[in-house]
C-alpha positions as a printed Julia matrix, in Angstrom:
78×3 Matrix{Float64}:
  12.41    4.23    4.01
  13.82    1.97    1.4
  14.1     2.97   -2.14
  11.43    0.28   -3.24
   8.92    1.16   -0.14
   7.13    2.99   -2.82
   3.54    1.18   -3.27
   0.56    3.21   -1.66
   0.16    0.67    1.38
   3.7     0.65    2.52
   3.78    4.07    2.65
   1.29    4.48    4.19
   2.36    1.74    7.0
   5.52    3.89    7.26
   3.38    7.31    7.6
   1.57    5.99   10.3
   4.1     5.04   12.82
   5.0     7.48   15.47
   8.67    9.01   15.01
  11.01    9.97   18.59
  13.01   13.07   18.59
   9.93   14.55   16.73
   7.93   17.18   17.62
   4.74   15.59   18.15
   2.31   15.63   15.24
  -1.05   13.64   14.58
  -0.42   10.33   13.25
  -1.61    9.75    9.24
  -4.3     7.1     9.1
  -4.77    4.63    6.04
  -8.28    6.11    5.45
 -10.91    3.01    5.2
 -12.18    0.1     6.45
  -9.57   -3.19    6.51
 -11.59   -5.56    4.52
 -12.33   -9.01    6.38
 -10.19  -11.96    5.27
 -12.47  -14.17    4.04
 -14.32  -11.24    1.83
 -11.09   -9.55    0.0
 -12.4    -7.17   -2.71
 -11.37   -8.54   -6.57
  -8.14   -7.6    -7.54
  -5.78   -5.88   -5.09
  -7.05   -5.94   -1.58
  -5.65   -2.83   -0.51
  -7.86   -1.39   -3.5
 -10.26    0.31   -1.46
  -7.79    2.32    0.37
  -5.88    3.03   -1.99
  -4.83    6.73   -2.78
  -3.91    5.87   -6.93
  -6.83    3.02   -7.47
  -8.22    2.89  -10.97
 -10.57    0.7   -12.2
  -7.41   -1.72  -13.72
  -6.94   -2.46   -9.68
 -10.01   -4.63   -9.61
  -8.01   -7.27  -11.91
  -5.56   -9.22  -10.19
  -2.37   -7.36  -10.13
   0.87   -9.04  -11.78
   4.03   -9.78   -9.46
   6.66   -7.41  -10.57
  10.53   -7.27   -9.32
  11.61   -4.48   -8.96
  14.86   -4.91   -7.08
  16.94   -8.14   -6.54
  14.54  -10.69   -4.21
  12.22   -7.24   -3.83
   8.78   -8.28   -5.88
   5.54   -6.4    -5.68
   1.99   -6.98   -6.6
   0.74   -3.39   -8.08
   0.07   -2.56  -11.83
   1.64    0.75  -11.03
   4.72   -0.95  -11.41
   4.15   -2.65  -15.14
């Protein structure tokens, strides 16, 4: 995992996939329901999922770099 693959939904992307030369352990789910496309919730879309939402997420969250060419889009990072 990359020193920037910090914000809640790429780890949990990363959590989720299945690891070889493991012992084999249940997979973590992104607890939830995907929200459909065309009805995103206000503010960040992974929002609902989220494990660290507040109420701020609701806003639209600012684009932040945090590495060279490596943005984000999560107030946990202002």
């Amino acid at each position: 995992m990359s020193a920037y693959s910090t914000h809640p939904y790429t780890v949990g992307l990363l959590n989720s996939i299945p690891r070889m030369g493991r012992k084999r352990r249940r997979l973590v789910p992104i607890e939830g329901v995907v929200p459909e496309s065309l009805n995103l919730p206000e503010g960040c879309a992974f929002g609902p999922r989220c494990p660290k939402f507040e109420e701020e997420c609701r806003e639209d969250p600012p684009v932040i770099e945090v590495a060279d060419g490596h943005v984000v889009r999560c107030r946990l990072y202002a």
